[in-house]
Amino acid sequence: MSQAQTPSQAPPLSPHQSSPQGSSPGWLRLLEALLRRPEDLWSVLKSPDAPRAIVALLLGAFGCALLYGLIVGSFSGGTQWWASPLKIAGGLMISAVICL
């Protein structure tokens, strides 16, 4: 059996920093941390940059909900083109506020 490898220590993330390679913006690094390294995301949420990270993640979720609503509305057409995105994104944000 081989020894378990420990993950490399990456520098703490900040929502306005770009990656060390300079290839991805801060919001993309937050998404990567959320999916691959949740412990790094917690360190960001405990840092002074927490409000900026929270806003970036909320705007990302809201934008994805709007896109999903647009796709759902395209099946019905008419007023659902604009009503479905608002209903889905609004419902997501209201349920998030209730959970908080």
PDB file of C-alpha atoms in Angstrom:
ATOM      1  CA  MET A   1       0.000   0.000   0.000  1.00  0.00           C
ATOM      2  CA  SER A   2       1.188   3.489  -0.727  1.00  0.00           C
ATOM      3  CA  GLN A   3       1.029   6.352   1.702  1.00  0.00           C
ATOM      4  CA  ALA A   4      -1.857   8.775   1.419  1.00  0.00           C
ATOM      5  CA  GLN A   5      -0.821  12.015  -0.170  1.00  0.00           C
ATOM      6  CA  THR A   6      -1.663  15.216   1.616  1.00  0.00           C
ATOM      7  CA  PRO A   7      -3.148  18.042  -0.437  1.00  0.00           C
ATOM      8  CA  SER A   8      -0.791  20.890  -1.194  1.00  0.00           C
ATOM      9  CA  GLN A   9      -1.252  24.009   0.853  1.00  0.00           C
ATOM     10  CA  ALA A  10      -2.790  26.695  -1.342  1.00  0.00           C
ATOM     11  CA  PRO A  11      -2.752  30.335  -0.259  1.00  0.00           C
ATOM     12  CA  PRO A  12      -6.005  31.646   1.237  1.00  0.00           C
ATOM     13  CA  LEU A  13      -8.531  32.837  -1.291  1.00  0.00           C
ATOM     14  CA  SER A  14      -9.893  36.321  -1.649  1.00  0.00           C
ATOM     15  CA  PRO A  15     -12.863  37.198  -3.871  1.00  0.00           C
ATOM     16  CA  HIS A  16     -11.010  40.050  -5.577  1.00  0.00           C
ATOM     17  CA  GLN A  17      -7.736  38.204  -6.153  1.00  0.00           C
ATOM     18  CA  SER A  18      -6.912  36.415  -9.318  1.00  0.00           C
ATOM     19  CA  SER A  19      -5.359  32.995  -9.301  1.00  0.00           C
ATOM     20  CA  PRO A  20      -1.614  32.636  -8.812  1.00  0.00           C
ATOM     21  CA  GLN A  21      -1.329  31.883 -12.511  1.00  0.00           C
ATOM     22  CA  GLY A  22      -3.504  34.915 -13.293  1.00  0.00           C
ATOM     23  CA  SER A  23      -5.867  32.817 -15.399  1.00  0.00           C
ATOM     24  CA  SER A  24      -9.136  33.114 -13.480  1.00  0.00           C
ATOM     25  CA  PRO A  25     -10.948  35.995 -11.757  1.00  0.00           C
ATOM     26  CA  GLY A  26     -11.799  36.050  -8.057  1.00  0.00           C
ATOM     27  CA  TRP A  27     -15.358  34.766  -8.414  1.00  0.00           C
ATOM     28  CA  LEU A  28     -14.099  31.740 -10.307  1.00  0.00           C
ATOM     29  CA  ARG A  29     -11.629  31.025  -7.507  1.00  0.00           C
ATOM     30  CA  LEU A  30     -14.504  31.205  -5.012  1.00  0.00           C
ATOM     31  CA  LEU A  31     -16.485  28.707  -7.067  1.00  0.00           C
ATOM     32  CA  GLU A  32     -13.467  26.430  -7.309  1.00  0.00           C
ATOM     33  CA  ALA A  33     -12.970  26.645  -3.540  1.00  0.00           C
ATOM     34  CA  LEU A  34     -16.634  25.870  -2.979  1.00  0.00           C
ATOM     35  CA  LEU A  35     -16.427  22.728  -5.097  1.00  0.00           C
ATOM     36  CA  ARG A  36     -12.877  21.485  -4.510  1.00  0.00           C
ATOM     37  CA  ARG A  37     -11.584  22.969  -1.250  1.00  0.00           C
ATOM     38  CA  PRO A  38     -14.442  23.953   1.076  1.00  0.00           C
ATOM     39  CA  GLU A  39     -12.021  24.506   3.959  1.00  0.00           C
ATOM     40  CA  ASP A  40     -10.409  27.349   1.980  1.00  0.00           C
ATOM     41  CA  LEU A  41     -13.816  28.906   1.453  1.00  0.00           C
ATOM     42  CA  TRP A  42     -14.394  28.893   5.219  1.00  0.00           C
ATOM     43  CA  SER A  43     -11.136  30.771   5.703  1.00  0.00           C
ATOM     44  CA  VAL A  44     -12.339  33.413   3.244  1.00  0.00           C
ATOM     45  CA  LEU A  45     -15.675  33.702   5.034  1.00  0.00           C
ATOM     46  CA  LYS A  46     -13.832  34.301   8.311  1.00  0.00           C
ATOM     47  CA  SER A  47     -11.581  36.978   6.795  1.00  0.00           C
ATOM     48  CA  PRO A  48     -12.275  40.699   6.355  1.00  0.00           C
ATOM     49  CA  ASP A  49     -13.125  39.954   2.688  1.00  0.00           C
ATOM     50  CA  ALA A  50     -16.199  37.951   3.765  1.00  0.00           C
ATOM     51  CA  PRO A  51     -18.840  40.522   2.660  1.00  0.00           C
ATOM     52  CA  ARG A  52     -17.363  40.670  -0.833  1.00  0.00           C
ATOM     53  CA  ALA A  53     -17.252  36.863  -1.064  1.00  0.00           C
ATOM     54  CA  ILE A  54     -20.841  36.522   0.146  1.00  0.00           C
ATOM     55  CA  VAL A  55     -22.076  39.091  -2.380  1.00  0.00           C
ATOM     56  CA  ALA A  56     -20.170  37.358  -5.181  1.00  0.00           C
ATOM     57  CA  LEU A  57     -21.660  33.968  -4.295  1.00  0.00           C
ATOM     58  CA  LEU A  58     -25.196  35.397  -3.932  1.00  0.00           C
ATOM     59  CA  LEU A  59     -24.969  37.189  -7.281  1.00  0.00           C
ATOM     60  CA  GLY A  60     -23.711  33.989  -8.901  1.00  0.00           C
ATOM     61  CA  ALA A  61     -26.598  31.986  -7.468  1.00  0.00           C
ATOM     62  CA  PHE A  62     -29.100  34.669  -8.496  1.00  0.00           C
ATOM     63  CA  GLY A  63     -27.681  34.790 -12.038  1.00  0.00           C
ATOM     64  CA  CYS A  64     -27.832  31.010 -12.404  1.00  0.00           C
ATOM     65  CA  ALA A  65     -31.427  30.998 -11.121  1.00  0.00           C
ATOM     66  CA  LEU A  66     -32.344  33.682 -13.677  1.00  0.00           C
ATOM     67  CA  LEU A  67     -30.767  31.632 -16.462  1.00  0.00           C
ATOM     68  CA  TYR A  68     -32.608  28.501 -15.320  1.00  0.00           C
ATOM     69  CA  GLY A  69     -35.885  30.451 -15.181  1.00  0.00           C
ATOM     70  CA  LEU A  70     -35.303  31.763 -18.679  1.00  0.00           C
ATOM     71  CA  ILE A  71     -34.865  28.222 -19.959  1.00  0.00           C
ATOM     72  CA  VAL A  72     -37.984  27.027 -18.113  1.00  0.00           C
ATOM     73  CA  GLY A  73     -39.960  30.007 -19.441  1.00  0.00           C
ATOM     74  CA  SER A  74     -38.916  29.259 -22.999  1.00  0.00           C
ATOM     75  CA  PHE A  75     -41.022  26.087 -22.941  1.00  0.00           C
ATOM     76  CA  SER A  76     -44.239  28.033 -22.336  1.00  0.00           C
ATOM     77  CA  GLY A  77     -43.433  31.259 -24.135  1.00  0.00           C
ATOM     78  CA  GLY A  78     -45.471  34.445 -23.798  1.00  0.00           C
ATOM     79  CA  THR A  79     -45.193  36.180 -20.450  1.00  0.00           C
ATOM     80  CA  GLN A  80     -43.318  33.200 -18.995  1.00  0.00           C
ATOM     81  CA  TRP A  81     -40.179  34.437 -20.739  1.00  0.00           C
ATOM     82  CA  TRP A  82     -39.849  37.120 -18.072  1.00  0.00           C
ATOM     83  CA  ALA A  83     -42.095  35.751 -15.299  1.00  0.00           C
ATOM     84  CA  SER A  84     -40.364  32.391 -14.801  1.00  0.00           C
ATOM     85  CA  PRO A  85     -36.880  33.832 -14.210  1.00  0.00           C
ATOM     86  CA  LEU A  86     -38.269  36.303 -11.669  1.00  0.00           C
ATOM     87  CA  LYS A  87     -40.332  33.664  -9.885  1.00  0.00           C
ATOM     88  CA  ILE A  88     -37.526  31.127  -9.663  1.00  0.00           C
ATOM     89  CA  ALA A  89     -34.784  33.596  -8.675  1.00  0.00           C
ATOM     90  CA  GLY A  90     -37.111  35.413  -6.264  1.00  0.00           C
ATOM     91  CA  GLY A  91     -38.226  32.153  -4.674  1.00  0.00           C
ATOM     92  CA  LEU A  92     -34.626  31.063  -4.253  1.00  0.00           C
ATOM     93  CA  MET A  93     -33.652  34.319  -2.539  1.00  0.00           C
ATOM     94  CA  ILE A  94     -36.748  34.358  -0.313  1.00  0.00           C
ATOM     95  CA  SER A  95     -36.099  30.778   0.789  1.00  0.00           C
ATOM     96  CA  ALA A  96     -32.460  31.695   1.522  1.00  0.00           C
ATOM     97  CA  VAL A  97     -33.626  34.599   3.710  1.00  0.00           C
ATOM     98  CA  ILE A  98     -36.048  32.278   5.541  1.00  0.00           C
ATOM     99  CA  CYS A  99     -33.235  29.790   6.165  1.00  0.00           C
ATOM    100  CA  LEU A 100     -31.019  32.524   7.588  1.00  0.00           C
TER     101      LEU A 100
END
